XYZ file of C-alpha atoms in Angstrom:
667
model
C 0.157 -0.004 -0.329
C 1.116 2.989 -0.661
C 0.882 5.640 1.873
C 2.783 8.716 0.817
C 3.555 10.128 -2.561
C 6.063 12.099 -4.299
C 5.201 13.286 -7.598
C 7.897 14.401 -9.269
C 6.027 17.707 -12.160
C 4.588 20.366 -11.825
C 1.702 22.397 -12.932
C -2.075 20.715 -13.665
C -0.973 17.175 -13.555
C 1.144 17.872 -9.800
C -2.427 19.686 -9.263
C -4.093 16.243 -10.704
C -2.606 13.492 -9.596
C -2.883 15.081 -5.215
C -6.630 15.302 -6.013
C -6.613 12.072 -6.013
C -4.526 11.072 -3.922
C -6.312 13.051 -1.318
C -8.772 11.460 -1.486
C -7.697 8.126 -1.247
C -5.703 8.857 1.934
C -2.486 9.191 0.943
C 0.064 11.737 2.135
C 1.304 13.565 -0.552
C 5.097 15.712 -1.586
C 5.585 18.107 -4.268
C 8.819 19.620 -5.990
C 9.442 22.639 -7.577
C 11.501 24.987 -9.080
C 12.595 28.447 -7.931
C 10.281 30.020 -10.862
C 7.917 27.602 -8.798
C 8.338 28.430 -5.298
C 4.228 30.237 -4.579
C 2.623 27.479 -7.989
C -0.358 25.937 -7.122
C 1.515 22.202 -6.644
C 3.308 23.405 -4.012
C 0.633 24.791 -1.355
C -1.740 21.885 -2.179
C 0.491 19.350 -1.867
C 0.695 18.012 2.658
C 4.814 18.624 2.306
C 7.235 20.092 -0.890
C 11.217 20.309 -1.440
C 12.742 22.340 -3.330
C 14.950 21.162 -6.560
C 16.537 24.031 -8.276
C 16.594 26.360 -10.699
C 13.889 26.956 -13.207
C 15.607 25.590 -15.940
C 14.194 22.485 -15.672
C 17.700 20.439 -16.319
C 18.510 21.890 -12.962
C 15.652 20.944 -11.201
C 12.781 18.247 -12.543
C 14.653 16.976 -15.005
C 17.500 16.154 -11.922
C 17.230 12.391 -11.019
C 19.670 12.118 -7.929
C 17.435 15.402 -6.718
C 14.550 14.212 -7.193
C 15.890 10.415 -5.403
C 16.846 12.772 -2.748
C 14.010 14.676 -2.226
C 11.419 11.461 -1.915
C 14.132 9.830 0.808
C 14.633 13.273 2.412
C 10.187 12.979 2.678
C 10.155 9.422 3.493
C 7.467 8.841 0.612
C 7.441 5.778 -1.032
C 6.422 5.631 -4.669
C 7.095 8.305 -7.007
C 5.157 9.438 -9.593
C 5.916 11.497 -12.423
C 3.116 12.017 -14.312
C 3.837 13.778 -17.800
C 6.648 14.531 -19.847
C 10.506 15.416 -17.753
C 11.485 12.380 -16.178
C 7.986 10.223 -16.999
C 9.828 8.012 -20.063
C 13.159 8.083 -17.988
C 13.505 4.507 -18.334
C 17.181 4.949 -16.075
C 14.656 7.057 -13.652
C 12.643 4.250 -13.565
C 15.435 1.504 -12.650
C 17.304 4.446 -9.864
C 13.453 4.258 -8.131
C 13.734 0.657 -7.686
C 16.844 0.714 -6.529
C 16.789 3.618 -4.464
C 13.390 1.267 -2.955
C 10.665 3.640 -4.292
C 7.585 2.129 -6.158
C 8.051 3.830 -9.773
C 4.308 4.605 -10.502
C 4.646 3.460 -14.321
C 5.338 0.872 -16.248
C 8.567 -1.293 -15.881
C 12.241 -0.198 -17.238
C 12.706 -2.567 -20.021
C 9.276 -1.084 -21.193
C 9.854 2.200 -21.550
C 13.756 1.492 -23.573
C 11.191 -1.080 -26.130
C 9.432 1.886 -26.710
C 11.645 4.952 -26.219
C 12.986 4.293 -29.587
C 10.412 4.607 -32.220
C 12.937 2.332 -34.182
C 12.680 0.049 -32.044
C 9.239 0.023 -31.022
C 8.298 0.042 -34.865
C 9.872 -3.540 -34.911
C 8.347 -4.556 -31.679
C 5.309 -3.468 -32.999
C 5.750 -5.340 -37.179
C 6.387 -8.613 -34.413
C 3.211 -8.281 -32.658
C 1.002 -8.205 -35.650
C 0.454 -4.800 -35.307
C -0.264 -2.661 -38.363
C 2.508 -0.621 -39.338
C 3.020 3.053 -41.888
C 5.569 1.922 -44.702
C 8.728 4.087 -43.260
C 12.587 4.166 -42.193
C 13.600 2.944 -38.941
C 17.178 1.688 -38.628
C 19.845 3.343 -37.068
C 21.711 4.664 -39.835
C 21.669 8.483 -39.761
C 23.803 9.507 -42.594
C 21.978 11.807 -44.750
C 22.379 10.909 -47.939
C 21.190 7.148 -46.709
C 18.081 9.382 -45.329
C 17.432 10.913 -48.353
C 17.299 7.687 -50.474
C 14.864 5.841 -48.065
C 13.096 8.801 -48.664
C 12.980 8.945 -52.333
C 12.247 4.559 -52.400
C 8.998 5.427 -49.214
C 7.842 8.925 -51.980
C 6.791 12.268 -50.289
C 5.220 13.676 -48.873
C 6.944 12.025 -45.616
C 7.214 12.650 -41.896
C 10.385 13.111 -40.180
C 10.408 11.899 -37.094
C 12.665 12.303 -33.956
C 13.528 8.435 -32.930
C 13.321 9.794 -29.065
C 10.505 12.642 -29.559
C 6.818 13.692 -28.421
C 5.078 16.514 -28.499
C 5.582 17.440 -32.212
C 9.304 18.325 -31.513
C 11.888 17.131 -34.056
C 8.575 16.617 -36.899
C 8.643 17.647 -39.865
C 6.677 17.177 -43.124
C 8.464 17.272 -46.658
C 7.160 17.687 -49.879
C 9.711 16.842 -52.385
C 13.044 16.814 -52.319
C 14.453 20.107 -52.351
C 13.008 20.437 -48.466
C 15.030 16.878 -47.679
C 18.263 18.473 -45.766
C 16.848 22.155 -44.769
C 14.233 19.656 -43.051
C 16.096 17.595 -42.033
C 18.805 19.914 -40.019
C 16.318 21.633 -38.379
C 14.613 18.195 -36.982
C 18.067 17.196 -35.505
C 17.854 19.984 -34.525
C 15.482 20.360 -31.822
C 15.047 16.395 -31.542
C 18.664 17.308 -29.435
C 17.349 20.570 -28.130
C 13.943 18.425 -26.749
C 15.642 15.288 -26.149
C 19.409 15.836 -26.277
C 18.916 12.468 -29.177
C 18.688 13.940 -32.498
C 17.833 10.514 -34.949
C 15.189 10.220 -37.710
C 13.018 8.074 -38.120
C 11.522 8.656 -41.653
C 7.194 6.905 -42.520
C 5.599 7.516 -45.010
C 2.930 10.756 -45.034
C -0.575 9.137 -44.540
C -3.148 12.163 -46.558
C -5.904 13.012 -44.607
C -5.317 10.886 -41.815
C -7.334 11.141 -38.318
C -5.190 10.950 -35.307
C -6.716 8.147 -32.567
C -5.003 6.747 -29.740
C -6.797 3.671 -27.112
C -6.397 3.758 -23.380
C -4.665 0.479 -22.171
C -4.159 -0.508 -18.687
C -1.918 -3.326 -17.967
C -1.670 -5.103 -14.073
C 1.024 -6.957 -12.639
C -0.535 -10.344 -12.591
C -0.543 -10.104 -16.607
C -4.131 -9.073 -17.373
C -4.788 -6.129 -19.717
C -7.650 -3.604 -20.620
C -8.266 -0.829 -23.192
C -11.074 1.396 -22.289
C -11.356 2.734 -25.205
C -10.413 5.863 -27.776
C -9.910 9.672 -27.960
C -9.711 10.565 -30.961
C -6.617 13.821 -31.353
C -6.431 14.765 -34.421
C -7.409 18.612 -34.565
C -3.457 19.994 -33.611
C -1.161 22.751 -34.182
C 2.581 22.204 -34.789
C 1.681 18.023 -34.001
C 0.278 18.804 -31.095
C -3.280 18.307 -30.019
C -5.803 21.593 -29.110
C -9.032 18.936 -28.941
C -9.641 15.394 -27.669
C -12.665 13.542 -27.083
C -14.536 9.863 -26.686
C -15.604 8.512 -28.537
C -14.430 8.808 -31.249
C -17.399 10.233 -34.275
C -18.171 8.129 -36.076
C -15.493 5.053 -35.462
C -18.022 1.649 -35.514
C -18.140 -0.934 -32.711
C -16.204 -3.366 -35.478
C -12.961 -1.007 -35.410
C -13.204 -0.243 -32.393
C -12.383 -3.568 -31.204
C -10.271 -4.127 -33.535
C -8.084 -0.598 -32.460
C -8.240 -1.739 -28.595
C -6.561 -5.468 -29.373
C -4.664 -4.673 -31.195
C -3.386 -2.365 -28.623
C -3.667 -5.011 -26.070
C -1.090 -6.913 -28.048
C 1.480 -3.789 -28.703
C 0.805 -3.463 -25.060
C 1.262 -7.063 -23.976
C 4.713 -7.580 -26.225
C 6.553 -5.766 -23.685
C 5.183 -6.411 -20.546
C 3.190 -3.442 -20.603
C 2.140 -2.861 -16.435
C -0.119 0.809 -15.730
C -1.196 3.391 -17.741
C -0.757 3.700 -21.312
C -1.301 4.695 -24.969
C -0.837 3.128 -28.410
C -1.344 6.423 -30.841
C -2.294 4.983 -34.669
C -3.673 7.153 -37.538
C -6.864 5.767 -39.362
C -6.997 6.690 -42.634
C -10.562 7.534 -45.037
C -10.744 3.829 -45.353
C -11.350 2.655 -41.471
C -7.601 1.051 -42.317
C -5.401 1.777 -39.397
C -1.815 1.587 -38.714
C 0.506 1.798 -35.336
C 2.180 5.123 -34.390
C 3.771 5.137 -30.931
C 3.054 3.954 -27.708
C 3.082 6.371 -24.929
C 4.252 4.801 -21.426
C 2.354 6.864 -19.238
C -0.571 8.534 -18.149
C -1.379 11.137 -21.018
C -2.117 14.735 -21.194
C -5.626 14.056 -22.881
C -6.449 11.294 -19.703
C -9.609 12.707 -18.403
C -12.354 12.838 -21.651
C -11.773 8.816 -20.600
C -11.974 9.175 -17.161
C -15.145 10.516 -17.859
C -16.914 8.195 -20.427
C -15.916 5.407 -18.459
C -16.927 7.300 -14.290
C -13.184 5.693 -14.014
C -10.407 7.643 -12.331
C -7.413 6.638 -13.820
C -4.649 7.786 -11.759
C -6.402 5.750 -8.760
C -6.409 2.425 -10.523
C -2.629 3.654 -11.567
C -2.068 3.797 -7.552
C -3.977 0.508 -7.040
C -1.814 -1.517 -10.146
C 1.313 0.061 -8.656
C 0.942 -1.151 -5.225
C 0.284 -5.287 -6.793
C -3.498 -5.178 -6.956
C -5.267 -6.209 -10.422
C -7.123 -4.321 -12.625
C -10.371 -3.628 -10.168
C -12.468 -4.109 -14.178
C -12.214 -6.692 -16.647
C -13.473 -5.254 -20.463
C -16.713 -7.169 -20.092
C -17.017 -5.098 -17.332
C -16.451 -1.137 -19.158
C -18.337 0.281 -21.038
C -18.744 3.912 -22.923
C -21.150 6.511 -20.965
C -22.290 9.350 -23.138
C -18.989 11.490 -24.904
C -17.327 14.498 -23.609
C -14.455 16.620 -24.421
C -10.647 18.633 -23.876
C -9.489 21.190 -24.887
C -6.505 22.660 -24.188
C -5.969 26.558 -22.842
C -2.358 28.234 -23.664
C -0.928 31.715 -23.510
C -0.291 31.549 -26.923
C -0.976 34.057 -30.133
C -3.420 31.968 -32.261
C -2.944 35.048 -34.774
C 0.730 35.101 -35.109
C 1.389 31.346 -36.060
C 0.424 30.425 -31.898
C 3.605 31.666 -31.039
C 3.657 31.466 -26.676
C 2.852 33.460 -24.553
C 4.772 34.967 -21.792
C 3.255 37.054 -18.361
C 1.248 37.938 -15.290
C -2.389 36.151 -15.121
C -4.439 39.491 -14.114
C -7.190 37.625 -14.084
C -7.847 33.603 -13.838
C -11.283 32.447 -13.190
C -11.845 29.381 -15.161
C -16.144 28.431 -15.120
C -17.844 27.043 -12.007
C -17.543 23.293 -12.077
C -20.380 20.184 -11.360
C -20.341 17.047 -12.745
C -20.252 17.584 -15.826
C -17.690 20.110 -16.064
C -13.928 20.209 -15.185
C -11.066 22.212 -14.849
C -7.188 20.760 -14.731
C -5.222 23.567 -13.739
C -2.254 24.202 -11.692
C -2.053 27.786 -12.131
C -4.021 31.063 -10.524
C -4.374 34.648 -10.759
C -1.686 36.652 -10.204
C 0.898 33.915 -11.737
C 3.374 33.904 -13.991
C 3.770 32.429 -17.427
C 7.397 31.652 -18.098
C 9.213 30.737 -20.046
C 10.965 27.904 -18.969
C 7.861 25.398 -19.127
C 4.867 24.723 -21.396
C 2.686 27.523 -21.559
C -0.436 24.793 -21.233
C -3.273 27.393 -18.503
C -5.281 24.623 -17.878
C -7.385 21.963 -19.890
C -10.513 22.474 -19.714
C -12.854 18.672 -19.890
C -16.898 18.847 -20.145
C -19.340 15.004 -20.441
C -22.930 15.111 -22.292
C -25.597 12.715 -23.183
C -24.508 12.595 -26.447
C -21.296 14.667 -28.850
C -24.183 17.543 -29.269
C -24.919 18.462 -25.664
C -21.517 17.861 -25.413
C -20.206 20.497 -27.452
C -22.556 23.371 -26.230
C -21.694 22.891 -22.694
C -18.227 22.610 -24.586
C -19.174 26.267 -26.172
C -20.823 27.552 -22.656
C -18.115 27.053 -20.636
C -16.232 28.330 -22.756
C -17.533 31.967 -22.964
C -17.512 31.619 -19.285
C -14.112 30.831 -18.976
C -11.838 34.638 -18.175
C -8.115 35.177 -18.841
C -6.634 38.481 -18.682
C -3.029 39.477 -18.727
C -1.646 37.670 -22.253
C -2.681 36.120 -24.538
C -4.040 32.725 -25.232
C -6.871 30.906 -27.630
C -9.820 29.928 -26.000
C -11.365 32.369 -28.889
C -9.388 30.333 -30.839
C -11.150 26.604 -29.554
C -14.690 28.684 -30.129
C -14.292 28.649 -33.400
C -12.412 25.508 -34.309
C -15.628 24.125 -31.789
C -18.057 25.577 -33.791
C -17.227 25.266 -37.610
C -19.277 22.397 -39.514
C -17.243 20.451 -40.524
C -16.345 19.822 -36.891
C -19.673 20.340 -35.484
C -20.936 16.915 -38.542
C -17.674 15.479 -37.085
C -15.427 15.701 -40.079
C -11.772 15.913 -38.938
C -8.700 15.155 -39.727
C -4.511 16.536 -38.298
C -4.539 19.043 -40.678
C -8.055 20.652 -40.079
C -6.749 23.937 -39.195
C -4.997 23.750 -42.343
C -7.771 23.302 -44.077
C -10.326 25.386 -43.006
C -8.791 28.296 -42.191
C -9.543 30.956 -43.594
C -12.799 30.850 -41.104
C -10.545 30.166 -37.783
C -8.224 31.865 -38.188
C -8.618 35.173 -40.218
C -11.725 35.504 -39.086
C -12.200 40.003 -38.791
C -12.917 40.800 -35.747
C -15.961 43.448 -35.070
C -16.321 45.837 -32.364
C -19.802 44.893 -31.361
C -22.174 47.795 -29.049
C -21.842 46.306 -26.152
C -18.244 45.326 -26.263
C -17.789 48.929 -27.238
C -20.416 50.139 -23.704
C -17.860 48.071 -21.726
C -14.385 49.778 -22.289
C -16.713 53.136 -22.337
C -17.536 51.640 -18.892
C -14.128 51.166 -18.098
C -12.513 54.551 -19.517
C -15.260 56.574 -16.955
C -14.258 54.243 -13.941
C -10.893 54.740 -14.379
C -10.606 58.539 -14.972
C -13.250 58.461 -12.142
C -10.601 56.797 -10.032
C -7.981 59.789 -11.024
C -9.927 62.321 -10.152
C -10.381 60.648 -6.736
C -7.010 60.295 -5.941
C -5.683 63.586 -7.287
C -9.070 65.517 -4.865
C -6.870 67.697 -2.443
C -7.376 66.704 1.428
C -8.602 70.249 2.438
C -11.364 69.499 -0.421
C -11.619 65.642 -0.701
C -15.864 66.712 -1.945
C -15.173 68.864 -4.836
C -17.475 68.454 -6.698
C -14.507 69.201 -9.878
C -12.794 66.116 -8.451
C -15.683 63.744 -8.592
C -14.635 61.771 -11.471
C -18.865 62.376 -11.772
C -18.481 64.771 -15.262
C -20.642 67.123 -13.097
C -20.464 70.678 -14.568
C -23.014 73.957 -13.443
C -25.833 73.976 -16.415
C -24.350 71.793 -19.194
C -23.455 68.313 -19.826
C -19.859 67.411 -20.482
C -19.037 64.548 -23.018
C -15.564 63.521 -23.024
C -13.208 61.828 -25.239
C -10.676 58.616 -25.555
C -9.032 56.845 -28.060
C -8.241 53.588 -27.562
C -6.452 50.425 -29.820
C -8.585 48.230 -30.452
C -7.568 44.773 -32.848
C -4.689 46.994 -34.350
C -7.893 49.892 -35.227
C -8.168 53.839 -33.619
C -11.597 54.152 -31.888
C -12.969 57.182 -30.484
C -15.687 56.530 -28.127
C -17.213 59.739 -26.399
C -18.483 58.755 -22.983
C -20.762 61.586 -20.545
C -22.788 61.496 -16.968
C -22.504 59.187 -14.338
C -22.119 56.266 -12.289
C -25.880 55.389 -12.165
C -25.967 56.292 -15.729
C -23.346 56.564 -18.506
C -24.072 56.799 -21.862
C -21.638 56.241 -24.392
C -21.020 57.005 -28.176
C -19.261 54.666 -30.583
C -19.161 54.782 -33.916
C -17.055 52.312 -34.901
C -19.898 49.592 -33.355
C -21.404 47.540 -35.428
C -24.658 47.624 -34.560
C -25.889 50.579 -32.214
C -23.433 53.163 -31.484
C -25.134 54.191 -28.343
C -26.137 53.196 -24.763
C -26.746 53.622 -21.227
C -24.448 52.229 -18.232
C -25.266 51.432 -15.428
C -24.170 49.806 -11.847
C -27.778 47.419 -10.728
C -28.117 45.569 -7.607
C -24.423 45.667 -7.258
C -23.338 44.399 -11.253
C -22.305 46.200 -13.886
C -25.261 46.403 -16.313
C -25.005 48.248 -20.440
C -28.334 48.316 -21.996
C -28.493 48.369 -24.662
C -32.571 49.212 -26.254
C -34.051 47.845 -23.105
C -31.115 44.899 -23.137
C -28.548 43.617 -20.255
C -25.748 42.658 -20.675
C -23.272 41.632 -17.562
C -20.116 42.606 -17.565
C -16.421 42.750 -15.906
C -13.171 44.235 -16.871
C -9.371 44.314 -15.432
C -6.891 47.067 -15.731
C -3.194 46.852 -16.738
C -1.401 49.538 -17.168
C -1.688 52.339 -20.247
C -3.858 48.526 -21.501
C -7.324 46.988 -20.389
C -9.659 43.489 -21.167
C -13.473 43.754 -21.013
C -15.132 40.410 -20.585
C -19.157 40.859 -22.337
C -21.941 38.126 -23.555
C -19.247 35.676 -23.400
C -16.383 37.573 -25.619
C -12.823 39.669 -24.275
C -11.517 42.506 -25.937
C -8.644 44.066 -25.315
C -7.762 47.170 -25.916
C -4.395 49.826 -25.203
C -5.817 53.408 -23.716
C -4.241 56.331 -26.393
C -1.778 59.553 -25.389
C -3.953 61.953 -26.329
C -2.964 63.931 -30.166
C -0.728 60.585 -30.799
C -0.004 61.752 -34.304
C 2.491 59.258 -36.774
C 4.999 58.215 -35.364
C 8.341 59.668 -37.088
C 10.679 55.922 -36.562
C 10.923 54.158 -39.694
C 12.910 51.944 -38.618
C 12.731 47.781 -38.958
C 14.445 46.616 -35.956
C 13.577 43.606 -35.373
C 12.365 42.158 -31.376
C 12.306 39.168 -29.721
C 9.064 37.794 -29.679
C 9.289 36.286 -26.673
C 11.937 34.997 -23.573
C 14.224 32.511 -25.387
C 17.329 31.244 -26.378
C 19.186 32.232 -30.195
C 19.780 28.997 -31.985
C 21.680 29.929 -34.374
C 21.851 32.982 -37.652
C 21.212 32.351 -40.615
C 21.968 35.066 -42.263
C 25.504 37.968 -42.540
C 25.727 41.146 -41.317
C 25.596 43.006 -44.304
C 23.795 40.038 -46.598
C 20.238 41.144 -48.587
C 17.939 39.006 -48.298
C 14.081 38.833 -49.450
C 10.747 39.128 -48.038
C 9.939 36.361 -45.195
C 13.158 34.430 -45.626
C 14.967 33.303 -42.462
C 17.696 35.199 -40.014
C 17.349 33.516 -36.712
C 16.366 30.289 -34.961
C 15.153 30.743 -31.317
C 13.735 28.258 -28.890
C 11.545 29.797 -26.153
C 9.439 27.068 -24.416
C 10.659 23.529 -25.845
C 9.877 25.158 -29.902
C 11.962 26.195 -32.175
C 10.858 29.518 -34.099
C 11.739 31.651 -37.510
C 12.513 35.633 -37.614
C 11.641 36.282 -41.090
C 12.593 39.386 -42.773
C 9.603 41.381 -43.128
C 10.235 42.901 -46.388
C 12.812 42.913 -49.081
C 15.931 44.193 -47.655
C 19.724 44.450 -46.050
C 20.679 42.976 -42.478
C 22.860 45.608 -41.460
C 24.061 44.378 -37.649
C 23.045 41.446 -35.562
C 22.615 41.924 -31.513
C 22.434 38.459 -29.806
C 24.870 35.301 -31.081
C 23.725 31.279 -31.403
C 23.542 30.238 -27.962
C 21.886 33.503 -25.531
C 19.527 34.019 -23.494
C 17.264 37.004 -24.772
C 14.339 39.443 -22.972
C 11.139 39.705 -25.282
C 11.370 43.132 -27.009
C 14.677 43.349 -27.195
C 16.344 44.184 -30.943
C 17.608 41.464 -31.922
C 18.450 42.894 -36.311
C 18.914 45.978 -37.667
C 17.320 45.875 -40.700
C 16.528 48.493 -43.116
C 13.934 47.571 -46.408
C 14.504 48.101 -49.495
C 13.703 51.405 -51.143
C 11.291 51.461 -54.571
C 11.548 53.502 -57.090
C 9.510 55.478 -59.161
């Protein structure tokens, strides 16, 4: 029996494991880095041990420090979560040698699946269908290119030790092969300290369907059905659902049995996921097996009514599986979306900064939020930018979709860019609603999902007007002389003797400069805005302690968050971020074309020489942040005058990296 559990992880998965452990009466120990000293998982655990500096290599990935923390606190088991050390066979063996239970599979099983190349060979022997490809050890670029030519383009380069889309590149023709290979190897080396590549035929328009398996130490195994994880960006999952739409019972059974063959072939124990590509004809091919708990495991818990972490702890303690295959069934439908700090309108660039507001929807039996952050926390460059996972359950797919949309509308995040509006566009797209998904869903529907023109509505203008009025009123109140604190000239209610004063402010919304006029008091504030696409004026009042905008008799509640010269309003399930512009803003005389770092990160390589002439969109440098590479490109034809950074240098977001001059055009 496990009595004290150390969670060798952070964030939402650590909090999620703590929740089950607490329910089972198991004491918990958290570990943390300098960056996570006040993190939610540290607050929720019974004990917490400091590991070291923020970089994961010096804290969460340091095996000796993690084991020392377990010994120091008397933990008799370690749960690795996912990521970090979860699929590290050396860590598994170190736990065993230290007499500590590793909540996961045996080291041999991790080794077997740790290399995608070796895994393919094992699966072939276990009669698990495979995608044609090359899984050998010879990494000579010429040999790899020859296999790509043999397989036939398009091909997919994949890091043999990889996962999460890192070290993965699609190659459509031979001319792109070597550049893609170099980039994939570099990213794999940075992420996994291993740049061995495998090559597979690129299956056109596939679905990504995975099977949750569970095995005990007595040799028994079950599959807890499938999850469809087809909607992805950068090969990373965005939306997951269970069961997979349109999957026949026969195919479900075939995939489940194939997944169990895969698990039994490597002597698997615990929770694992076998990932398949499913083509339009119903054929499926083994991709990889993740020897850990998956990020998207909550959708399986929702449709089966089971707690997979509880299963993990039970099996790790030597118990048999709690249920047999015939005792498992699918109940309703579930969705999970991943809330990320990122900018979908800027190639999903990760965002960093402080969460000025983090207000998830209320949880109940059909709405669940797994998170490791709270208002005031910092999203840093050191770790994955995921803020939370939002999971919903319904009696059927349509009901679950409606609940997800409603929950996303209720979710409020301010202080940094996030993907909530993007997720709403995805799940409300006609193709998604009808279950027509594949791994290229976002690219196929980019026009509708990523390039929607954002219009400003009256209810949003009203909320911004109220924000501006209250901000001004507070400033006037603060400036009121102590000798006459009730002076009407500092009341902030626009009081004038015998006339109405209209105030005007300019703000930037969706990249547009707009003017909002307002007049009145807190009890009855009137506003005007010519930029609104519907009503262009209205009234705002505070009724029963709530902020309410009244538009032609329609009452709309709103709330707001202020941060420096910027603000955020939430109204009718939508969020509007805006910047308050200073008075009399003229066009800037600065015509420089310096390129700034889009985030904190490390410079990987410079791709041009100072003084070089470059064309528009030509890559100029590569930087790495949040475990992913990002390429800065020339904004126009021009000249790279100077670099203000070097390979290996850590740079701050917003710092000037390149002095760039655009080419002049002559009439």
